[in-house]
CSV table of C-alpha atoms and ligand atoms in Angstrom, one decimal:
chain,number,residue,atom,x,y,z
A,24,MET,CA,125.3,11.1,47.9
A,25,ASN,CA,126.7,12.8,45.4
A,26,HIS,CA,130.0,12.2,42.9
A,27,PHE,CA,131.9,15.4,43.7
A,28,GLN,CA,134.3,14.3,46.1
A,29,ARG,CA,137.7,15.5,46.8
A,30,LYS,CA,140.8,13.1,46.1
A,31,ARG,CA,144.2,14.1,47.7
A,32,GLY,CA,142.4,17.6,48.3
A,33,VAL,CA,141.5,18.0,44.6
A,34,LEU,CA,137.6,18.3,43.8
A,35,HIS,CA,136.9,16.0,41.1
A,36,ALA,CA,133.3,15.5,39.0
A,37,GLU,CA,133.7,11.5,39.0
A,38,ARG,CA,136.8,10.5,38.0
A,39,ILE,CA,137.7,13.8,36.6
A,40,PRO,CA,139.2,16.7,38.5
A,41,LEU,CA,137.3,20.1,38.0
A,42,ALA,CA,140.1,21.9,37.1
A,43,ALA,CA,140.9,19.8,34.0
A,44,LEU,CA,137.3,20.3,32.6
A,45,ALA,CA,137.5,24.3,33.5
A,46,GLU,CA,140.8,24.1,31.5
A,47,ALA,CA,139.4,22.2,28.5
A,48,HIS,CA,136.0,23.9,28.4
A,49,GLY,CA,136.1,27.1,30.2
A,50,THR,CA,134.4,29.0,32.8
A,51,PRO,CA,131.8,29.9,34.0
A,52,LEU,CA,131.2,26.0,33.6
A,53,TYR,CA,128.1,23.8,34.5
A,54,VAL,CA,129.1,20.4,35.7
A,55,TYR,CA,126.7,17.3,36.1
A,56,SER,CA,127.2,13.7,37.3
A,57,THR,CA,125.8,10.5,35.4
A,58,ALA,CA,126.4,8.9,38.2
A,59,THR,CA,124.4,11.4,40.9
A,60,LEU,CA,121.5,11.6,38.5
A,61,THR,CA,121.6,7.9,38.2
A,62,ARG,CA,121.6,7.3,41.7
A,63,HIS,CA,119.1,10.0,42.4
A,64,TRP,CA,116.4,9.0,39.9
A,65,LYS,CA,116.8,5.0,41.2
A,66,VAL,CA,116.9,5.8,44.8
A,67,LEU,CA,113.1,7.7,44.5
A,68,HIS,CA,112.2,5.2,42.2
A,69,ARG,CA,113.4,2.0,44.2
A,70,SER,CA,111.4,3.9,47.5
A,71,LEU,CA,108.7,3.3,46.5
A,72,ALA,CA,108.8,-0.1,45.1
A,73,GLY,CA,105.3,-2.3,45.4
A,74,LEU,CA,103.7,1.2,44.4
A,75,ASP,CA,102.1,1.5,40.8
A,76,HIS,CA,103.7,4.7,40.3
A,77,VAL,CA,105.6,7.0,37.6
A,78,VAL,CA,108.2,9.3,38.5
A,79,CYS,CA,107.8,12.1,36.3
A,80,TYR,CA,110.6,14.7,36.4
A,81,ALA,CA,109.9,18.0,36.5
A,82,VAL,CA,111.7,19.4,33.5
A,83,LYS,CA,111.9,23.0,34.7
A,84,ALA,CA,114.8,22.3,37.3
A,85,ASN,CA,117.2,21.4,34.8
A,86,SER,CA,115.9,20.8,30.9
A,87,ASN,CA,119.6,20.1,29.5
A,88,LEU,CA,118.7,17.1,26.8
A,89,ALA,CA,121.4,15.2,28.2
A,90,VAL,CA,119.8,14.9,31.9
A,91,LEU,CA,116.4,14.7,29.8
A,92,SER,CA,117.6,11.5,27.2
A,93,LEU,CA,119.3,9.8,30.7
A,94,PHE,CA,116.1,9.9,32.7
A,95,ALA,CA,114.4,8.8,29.9
A,96,ARG,CA,116.6,6.2,29.3
A,97,LEU,CA,115.5,5.1,33.3
A,98,GLY,CA,112.3,4.8,32.0
A,99,SER,CA,111.1,8.4,33.4
A,100,GLY,CA,108.0,10.2,32.8
A,101,PHE,CA,108.1,13.9,32.9
A,102,ASP,CA,106.5,17.0,34.4
A,103,ILE,CA,106.6,19.6,31.9
A,104,VAL,CA,104.9,23.7,32.0
A,105,SER,CA,105.1,24.6,28.6
A,106,GLY,CA,105.4,23.9,24.9
A,107,GLY,CA,109.0,24.8,25.2
A,108,GLU,CA,109.3,21.7,27.9
A,109,LEU,CA,107.3,19.2,26.1
A,110,TYR,CA,109.8,19.8,22.9
A,111,ARG,CA,112.3,19.1,24.6
A,112,VAL,CA,111.4,15.9,26.1
A,113,VAL,CA,110.1,14.6,22.9
A,114,LYS,CA,114.0,15.6,21.5
A,115,ALA,CA,115.2,13.5,24.3
A,116,GLY,CA,113.0,10.8,23.5
A,117,GLY,CA,111.0,11.2,26.6
A,118,ASP,CA,107.6,9.0,26.2
A,119,PRO,CA,104.8,11.3,26.2
A,120,GLY,CA,102.3,9.2,27.2
A,121,LYS,CA,104.3,9.5,30.6
A,122,VAL,CA,104.1,13.5,30.3
A,123,VAL,CA,102.1,15.5,32.7
A,124,PHE,CA,101.5,19.1,31.7
A,125,SER,CA,100.8,21.3,34.6
A,126,GLY,CA,100.8,25.2,34.8
A,127,VAL,CA,98.4,28.2,35.2
A,128,GLY,CA,98.8,29.8,31.6
A,129,LYS,CA,98.4,27.2,28.9
A,130,ARG,CA,98.1,28.7,25.6
A,131,ASP,CA,96.0,27.2,22.6
A,132,ASP,CA,98.8,26.0,20.6
A,133,GLU,CA,100.3,24.6,23.5
A,134,ILE,CA,97.4,22.7,24.6
A,135,ALA,CA,97.0,21.7,21.1
A,136,PHE,CA,100.4,20.5,20.7
A,137,ALA,CA,100.3,18.6,24.1
A,138,LEU,CA,97.1,16.7,22.7
A,139,GLU,CA,98.8,16.1,19.4
A,140,SER,CA,101.6,14.8,21.0
A,141,GLY,CA,99.7,12.1,23.1
A,142,ILE,CA,100.4,13.2,26.6
A,143,ARG,CA,99.3,11.4,29.7
A,144,VAL,CA,97.4,14.4,31.5
A,145,LEU,CA,97.2,17.9,31.1
A,146,ASN,CA,96.7,19.5,35.2
A,147,VAL,CA,94.0,21.9,34.8
A,148,GLU,CA,94.1,25.2,37.1
A,149,SER,CA,91.2,26.6,36.4
A,150,ALA,CA,87.7,26.9,35.3
A,151,PRO,CA,88.6,29.2,32.1
A,152,GLU,CA,91.4,26.6,31.1
A,153,LEU,CA,89.1,23.6,31.1
A,154,ALA,CA,86.4,25.5,29.0
A,155,ARG,CA,89.8,26.0,26.6
A,156,VAL,CA,90.8,22.8,26.9
A,157,SER,CA,87.7,21.5,25.9
A,158,ILE,CA,87.6,23.6,23.2
A,159,VAL,CA,90.7,23.3,21.6
A,160,ALA,CA,90.1,19.2,21.4
A,161,ARG,CA,86.7,19.4,20.0
A,162,ARG,CA,88.5,21.4,17.4
A,163,MET,CA,91.2,18.8,16.7
A,164,GLY,CA,88.2,16.2,17.0
A,165,VAL,CA,90.0,14.4,20.4
A,166,ARG,CA,88.9,13.8,23.4
A,167,ALA,CA,91.7,15.6,25.8
A,168,PRO,CA,93.0,14.2,29.1
A,169,ILE,CA,92.5,16.2,32.3
A,170,ALA,CA,93.3,15.8,35.8
A,171,LEU,CA,92.6,18.7,38.1
A,172,ARG,CA,95.4,20.5,40.0
A,173,VAL,CA,93.7,20.9,43.6
A,174,ASN,CA,95.1,23.0,45.5
A,175,PRO,CA,94.8,21.5,49.0
A,176,ASP,CA,95.7,25.0,51.2
A,177,VAL,CA,98.1,23.5,53.0
A,178,ASP,CA,101.7,25.5,54.2
A,179,PRO,CA,104.9,23.9,53.2
A,180,LYS,CA,106.8,25.6,55.3
A,181,THR,CA,109.3,27.0,52.7
A,182,HIS,CA,110.0,30.6,50.7
A,183,PRO,CA,107.3,32.2,49.9
A,184,TYR,CA,108.2,32.4,46.2
A,185,ILE,CA,108.5,28.6,45.9
A,186,SER,CA,105.3,28.4,48.1
A,187,THR,CA,102.2,27.0,45.7
A,188,GLY,CA,99.7,25.2,47.6
A,189,LEU,CA,98.4,27.8,49.8
A,190,ARG,CA,94.6,29.6,49.0
A,191,GLU,CA,96.3,32.8,48.2
A,192,ASN,CA,98.7,31.1,45.6
A,193,LYS,CA,97.6,31.1,41.8
A,194,PHE,CA,98.0,27.9,41.8
A,195,GLY,CA,95.7,25.1,41.4
A,196,VAL,CA,91.2,25.1,42.5
A,197,SER,CA,90.2,25.1,45.9
A,198,VAL,CA,88.6,21.9,46.7
A,199,ALA,CA,85.1,23.2,46.6
A,200,ASP,CA,85.6,24.4,42.6
A,201,ALA,CA,87.3,21.0,41.8
A,202,ARG,CA,84.2,19.0,42.7
A,203,ARG,CA,81.9,21.7,40.4
A,204,LEU,CA,84.8,21.1,37.7
A,205,TYR,CA,84.9,17.4,38.1
A,206,ALA,CA,80.9,17.1,37.4
A,207,LEU,CA,81.3,19.3,34.6
A,208,ALA,CA,84.1,17.5,32.9
A,209,ALA,CA,82.1,14.6,33.5
A,210,THR,CA,79.3,15.5,31.1
A,211,ASP,CA,81.9,16.9,28.5
A,212,PRO,CA,82.4,14.4,25.4
A,213,ALA,CA,85.7,16.5,24.7
A,214,LEU,CA,87.3,15.8,28.0
A,215,GLU,CA,88.4,12.3,29.6
A,216,ILE,CA,89.0,12.5,33.3
A,217,ARG,CA,92.0,10.8,34.1
A,218,GLY,CA,93.4,11.9,37.4
A,219,ILE,CA,94.0,14.4,40.5
A,220,ALA,CA,97.1,16.4,41.0
A,221,CYS,CA,98.5,18.4,43.9
A,222,HIS,CA,101.9,20.2,44.4
A,223,ILE,CA,102.2,22.5,47.3
A,224,GLY,CA,105.5,24.1,46.8
A,225,SER,CA,109.6,23.5,46.7
A,226,GLN,CA,112.7,22.8,48.8
A,227,ILE,CA,110.2,21.4,51.4
A,228,THR,CA,112.2,19.9,54.4
A,229,GLU,CA,109.3,18.2,56.6
A,230,LEU,CA,107.2,14.8,55.6
A,231,ARG,CA,104.2,16.6,57.1
A,232,PRO,CA,102.7,19.2,54.5
A,233,PHE,CA,103.5,16.2,51.8
A,234,LEU,CA,101.2,13.9,54.1
A,235,ASP,CA,98.5,16.8,54.9
A,236,ALA,CA,98.0,17.2,51.2
A,237,ILE,CA,97.7,14.0,50.4
A,238,ALA,CA,95.1,13.4,53.0
A,239,ARG,CA,93.1,16.3,51.5
A,240,VAL,CA,93.2,15.0,48.0
A,241,LEU,CA,92.5,11.2,48.8
A,242,ALA,CA,89.3,12.6,50.5
A,243,LEU,CA,88.3,14.4,47.5
A,244,ALA,CA,89.1,11.4,45.1
A,245,GLY,CA,86.9,9.2,47.4
A,246,ASP,CA,84.1,11.6,47.2
A,247,LEU,CA,84.7,11.3,43.8
A,248,ARG,CA,84.5,7.9,43.2
A,249,ALA,CA,81.2,8.1,45.3
A,250,GLN,CA,79.7,10.5,42.8
A,251,GLY,CA,80.5,7.9,39.9
A,252,ILE,CA,83.7,9.6,38.7
A,253,HIS,CA,86.8,7.4,38.6
A,254,LEU,CA,90.4,8.5,38.8
A,255,GLU,CA,92.9,6.5,37.1
A,256,HIS,CA,95.8,8.1,39.2
A,257,LEU,CA,96.9,10.7,41.9
A,258,ASP,CA,100.1,12.9,41.1
A,259,VAL,CA,101.5,14.0,44.7
A,260,GLY,CA,103.8,16.4,43.1
A,261,GLY,CA,107.4,17.0,43.6
A,262,GLY,CA,108.9,19.6,46.2
A,263,LEU,CA,111.4,17.4,48.6
A,264,GLY,CA,114.0,19.6,49.5
A,265,ILE,CA,117.8,19.0,49.4
A,266,THR,CA,120.9,20.0,51.6
A,267,TYR,CA,122.4,23.1,50.5
A,268,HIS,CA,123.6,24.4,53.6
A,269,ASP,CA,122.3,22.5,56.8
A,270,GLU,CA,119.0,21.6,56.5
A,271,GLU,CA,117.9,18.2,56.9
A,272,PRO,CA,115.3,17.1,54.4
A,273,PRO,CA,114.0,13.6,54.8
A,274,HIS,CA,115.7,11.2,52.7
A,275,PRO,CA,113.9,10.0,49.6
A,276,ASP,CA,113.8,6.7,51.3
A,277,ALA,CA,111.7,8.0,54.0
A,278,TYR,CA,109.8,10.2,51.3
A,279,GLY,CA,108.8,7.3,49.6
A,280,ALA,CA,108.1,5.0,52.6
A,281,ALA,CA,105.6,7.6,53.9
A,282,ILE,CA,104.2,8.2,50.3
A,283,LYS,CA,103.1,4.4,50.4
A,284,LYS,CA,101.9,4.7,53.5
A,285,ALA,CA,99.5,7.7,52.9
A,286,LEU,CA,98.5,6.1,49.9
A,287,ALA,CA,97.9,2.4,51.5
A,288,ARG,CA,94.3,2.4,50.3
A,289,TRP,CA,94.5,4.0,47.2
A,290,ASP,CA,94.0,1.6,44.4
A,291,GLY,CA,95.2,3.6,41.3
A,292,ARG,CA,98.2,4.9,40.1
A,293,VAL,CA,100.7,7.1,41.6
A,294,PHE,CA,102.6,10.2,39.7
A,295,LEU,CA,105.6,12.5,41.5
A,296,GLU,CA,106.9,15.6,39.9
A,297,PRO,CA,110.5,15.7,41.6
A,298,GLY,CA,112.7,18.2,40.3
A,299,ARG,CA,115.4,19.5,42.9
A,300,VAL,CA,115.9,16.4,44.6
A,301,LEU,CA,116.7,14.1,41.3
A,302,VAL,CA,119.2,16.9,40.0
A,303,GLY,CA,120.0,19.6,42.9
A,304,ASN,CA,123.1,18.2,44.1
A,305,ALA,CA,124.5,16.1,40.6
A,306,GLY,CA,125.5,19.9,39.4
A,307,VAL,CA,127.9,22.4,40.2
A,308,LEU,CA,129.1,25.9,38.7
A,309,VAL,CA,132.9,26.4,38.3
A,310,THR,CA,134.0,29.7,38.3
A,311,ARG,CA,137.1,31.2,37.8
A,312,VAL,CA,138.6,34.1,40.5
A,313,LEU,CA,139.1,37.3,38.9
A,314,TYR,CA,139.9,39.7,41.4
A,315,VAL,CA,140.2,39.9,45.4
A,316,LYS,CA,138.9,43.2,46.1
A,317,ARG,CA,139.2,45.4,49.3
A,318,SER,CA,136.6,48.0,49.9
A,319,GLY,CA,136.7,49.5,53.2
A,320,ARG,CA,136.2,46.8,55.9
A,321,LYS,CA,135.0,44.6,53.1
A,322,THR,CA,136.7,41.9,50.9
A,323,PHE,CA,135.1,41.1,47.9
A,324,VAL,CA,136.5,38.1,45.6
A,325,VAL,CA,135.3,39.0,42.1
A,326,VAL,CA,134.4,35.6,40.2
A,327,ASP,CA,133.5,35.3,36.2
A,328,ALA,CA,130.0,33.4,37.3
A,329,ALA,CA,127.3,36.2,38.1
A,330,MET,CA,123.7,36.4,38.7
A,331,ASN,CA,122.9,35.6,35.5
A,332,ASP,CA,124.5,32.6,35.3
A,333,LEU,CA,122.9,31.1,38.9
A,334,VAL,CA,120.1,33.4,40.2
A,335,ARG,CA,118.9,31.8,43.3
A,336,PRO,CA,121.2,33.7,45.9
A,337,SER,CA,120.1,37.4,44.6
A,338,TYR,CA,116.4,36.0,44.1
A,339,TYR,CA,115.8,33.8,47.1
A,340,GLY,CA,118.8,34.8,49.2
A,341,ALA,CA,119.8,31.1,48.7
A,342,TYR,CA,122.6,29.7,50.1
A,343,HIS,CA,125.3,27.7,48.2
A,344,THR,CA,128.3,26.2,49.3
A,345,VAL,CA,131.6,27.7,47.5
A,346,GLU,CA,134.9,26.3,47.7
A,347,LEU,CA,138.0,26.1,46.2
A,348,ALA,CA,138.1,23.4,43.5
A,349,GLY,CA,142.0,23.0,44.7
A,350,LEU,CA,143.9,23.1,47.7
A,351,PRO,CA,144.4,26.2,49.3
A,352,ARG,CA,147.8,28.1,49.4
A,353,GLU,CA,149.3,26.8,52.4
A,354,ASP,CA,150.3,30.6,53.7
A,355,ALA,CA,147.1,31.7,52.3
A,356,PRO,CA,145.0,34.0,55.3
A,357,GLU,CA,141.7,33.5,56.3
A,358,ILE,CA,139.3,35.8,55.3
A,359,VAL,CA,135.5,36.3,55.2
A,360,ALA,CA,134.6,37.5,51.7
A,361,ASP,CA,131.4,38.1,49.6
A,362,VAL,CA,131.6,36.0,46.5
A,363,VAL,CA,130.6,38.4,43.7
A,364,GLY,CA,130.0,38.8,40.0
A,365,PRO,CA,131.0,41.2,37.2
A,366,ILE,CA,127.3,42.3,37.0
A,367,CYS,CA,126.1,45.8,37.5
A,368,GLU,CA,123.7,45.2,40.2
A,369,SER,CA,124.5,44.9,44.0
A,370,ALA,CA,122.4,41.9,44.2
A,371,ASP,CA,125.1,40.1,42.0
A,372,PHE,CA,126.5,37.9,44.5
A,373,LEU,CA,126.7,34.2,44.8
A,374,ALA,CA,127.4,34.1,48.6
A,375,LYS,CA,127.8,36.6,51.2
A,376,LYS,CA,130.1,36.8,54.4
A,377,ARG,CA,131.8,33.1,53.7
A,378,ARG,CA,135.1,32.4,55.8
A,379,MET,CA,137.6,30.6,52.8
A,380,PRO,CA,140.9,30.8,52.3
A,381,GLU,CA,142.2,34.0,50.4
A,382,PRO,CA,142.3,32.7,46.8
A,383,LEU,CA,144.4,33.9,44.2
A,384,PRO,CA,143.2,35.6,40.8
A,385,GLY,CA,143.2,32.3,38.1
A,386,ASP,CA,142.0,30.4,41.4
A,387,LEU,CA,138.7,28.1,40.4
A,388,LEU,CA,135.8,28.2,42.9
A,389,VAL,CA,133.1,25.5,43.2
A,390,VAL,CA,129.6,26.5,43.9
A,391,ARG,CA,127.8,23.5,45.1
A,392,SER,CA,123.9,22.1,44.2
A,393,ALA,CA,123.9,23.9,41.2
A,394,GLY,CA,122.2,20.9,39.0
A,395,ALA,CA,118.2,22.3,39.4
A,396,TYR,CA,117.1,26.0,38.8
A,397,GLY,CA,120.9,27.0,38.0
A,398,PHE,CA,121.1,27.0,34.0
A,399,ALA,CA,117.5,26.9,33.9
A,400,MET,CA,117.4,30.0,35.1
A,401,SER,CA,120.1,31.5,33.9
A,402,SER,CA,120.0,34.6,31.2
A,403,ASN,CA,122.0,36.6,29.2
A,404,TYR,CA,121.7,39.9,31.0
A,405,ASN,CA,124.9,42.2,30.5
A,406,ALA,CA,124.9,40.6,27.4
A,407,ARG,CA,127.0,37.9,29.1
A,408,PRO,CA,126.7,35.0,26.5
A,409,ARG,CA,125.5,31.3,29.2
A,410,ALA,CA,127.9,28.9,30.2
A,411,ALA,CA,129.0,25.9,28.9
A,412,GLU,CA,127.2,22.8,30.3
A,413,VAL,CA,129.0,19.2,30.4
A,414,LEU,CA,128.0,15.9,31.4
A,415,VAL,CA,130.7,13.8,33.2
A,416,ASP,CA,130.7,9.9,32.9
A,417,GLY,CA,133.3,8.5,34.8
A,418,ASP,CA,136.7,9.9,33.2
A,419,ARG,CA,134.7,10.7,30.4
A,420,ALA,CA,133.0,14.3,29.6
A,421,LEU,CA,130.3,15.3,27.1
A,422,VAL,CA,129.7,19.2,26.2
A,423,ALA,CA,125.9,18.9,26.6
A,424,ARG,CA,125.6,22.8,25.9
A,425,ARG,CA,128.2,24.2,24.3
A,426,ARG,CA,129.1,28.0,25.8
A,427,GLU,CA,127.2,30.5,23.8
A,428,THR,CA,129.3,33.2,21.9
A,429,TYR,CA,128.8,36.8,20.9
A,430,ALA,CA,127.0,35.9,17.6
A,431,ASP,CA,124.7,33.8,19.4
A,432,LEU,CA,123.7,36.9,21.7
A,433,VAL,CA,122.3,39.0,18.8
A,434,ARG,CA,120.9,35.8,16.9
A,435,GLY,CA,117.5,36.9,15.7
A,436,GLU,CA,117.7,40.7,16.2
A,437,GLU,CA,117.9,43.2,13.6
A,438,PRO,CA,119.6,46.8,13.7
A,439,ALA,CA,116.7,49.6,13.6
A,440,PRO,CA,116.6,50.8,9.6
A,441,ARG,CA,116.1,54.0,8.9
A,442,ALA,CA,112.3,55.1,9.2
A,443,GLU,CA,111.5,54.8,5.2
A,444,ARG,CA,112.2,51.1,5.7
A,445,PHE,CA,110.2,49.8,8.1
A,446,THR,CA,107.7,47.4,7.1
A,447,ALA,CA,104.5,48.6,7.3
A,448,SER,CA,102.1,47.0,9.8
A,449,ARG,CA,98.4,47.5,10.3
A,450,GLY,CA,96.6,47.2,13.7
B,651,LLP,N1,105.7,20.4,39.7
B,651,LLP,C1,105.3,21.4,39.5
B,651,LLP,C2,104.1,21.5,39.3
B,651,LLP,C3,106.1,22.7,39.9
B,651,LLP,O1,105.5,23.6,39.9
B,651,LLP,C4,107.5,22.7,40.3
B,651,LLP,C5,108.1,23.2,40.8
B,651,LLP,C6,107.2,20.7,40.6
B,651,LLP,C7,106.7,19.9,40.3
B,651,LLP,C8,109.2,20.7,40.9
B,651,LLP,O2,109.7,21.0,42.1
B,651,LLP,P1,110.8,20.4,43.1
B,651,LLP,O3,110.5,19.0,43.1
B,651,LLP,O4,111.7,20.9,41.9
B,651,LLP,O5,110.4,21.2,44.4
B,651,LLP,N2,113.3,28.4,41.2
B,651,LLP,C9,112.8,27.7,42.6
B,651,LLP,C10,112.1,26.8,42.5
B,651,LLP,C11,110.8,27.0,41.6
B,651,LLP,C12,110.0,25.5,41.7
B,651,LLP,C13,109.0,25.9,41.1
B,651,LLP,N3,107.8,24.4,40.6
B,651,LLP,C14,114.2,27.4,43.0
B,651,LLP,O6,115.3,27.7,42.6
B,651,LLP,O7,114.3,27.3,44.2
């Protein structure tokens, strides 16, 4: 359920026509719905009622301050993977005590920043990382709160690029290594064992892989307890899929109920790290048609958004619904077209072989389900300023990120000076 619906044929974000937003803020334009973001967070939170849990929104999916602050006000925790994401969470008023820090490559400065900020836990993903965390904590004279991210070797049956819980993936430590590392951590005064974590992948559309992973992590937690290693929490990760096209992922209610059942015998706290399911269908990308180009037997609808704005179609072959923001012209012929951007790459497409009423230059197209990993993965490739982001609340809209300018593109850069004016550098 989302709040991008047609009224008299015209697509709205809550109570505002998307065309009005495009007129006011230009295109390409990301538009998010407050009501949908709030609803998605609350539905997931309520699905876990009765379980002592913290929903830690995975910041990587959409890290705009407006989105983060909205979730922070609902009482959300956050799953971060970099110092930059921690900075954003703190800026947005998030509670560091509800922050979990995942990722295979944490730098010393990021570990120190996390410890200074008083985050809940560092999800450690390797033996050398555990050693680094200990060194940094000792240097700072603090104890580092840690969990081990276990790789349960479960196939999430999703795209290989977003599968993380298989032995061959770079993430987490094996169950056998986890046993050894917990024993090591338990004897290290600079480390405080808080919990255990797993995350097996993203856009998962079945419950089975989640339940298999939880069963394996629970079994390990039981063994650890028998050895006198106490775990305050168990983190089940994120990964619940959404409907982009014809997928039928479990409803968050079913997901919550299944997690509760699987963890019925767990008496600690439970953390979740959902990203996509909270924000994916809470955002769209609005783009304007520049040309309709015919080339041999193919038809291309050339729009002003491109793979730098939304990379998912070209990177993962992902499907996003594309539709007209307004009503089609009555006499518009049906065409089958690729929707492509202006970037100089054949992989620059938003949609392929889509049947649609032929649009005219100037018409607006809406790319659905763009709230997760949309703007967050955008770039300046081809020196394209990044899109603006707007947050709608009822009949009001907030510019959550202004459109970048040409000056933004070169901020921090220097033209090369003549040779004699280079600064000397040793090493
Ligand atoms: N926790 C960890 C440790 C993760 O690595 C991820 C996502 C999540 C939570 C959140 O997963 P979600 O609930 O959003 O599925 N760019 C890709 C998705 C990459 C996901 C990376 N990790 C895409 O556009 O499909």
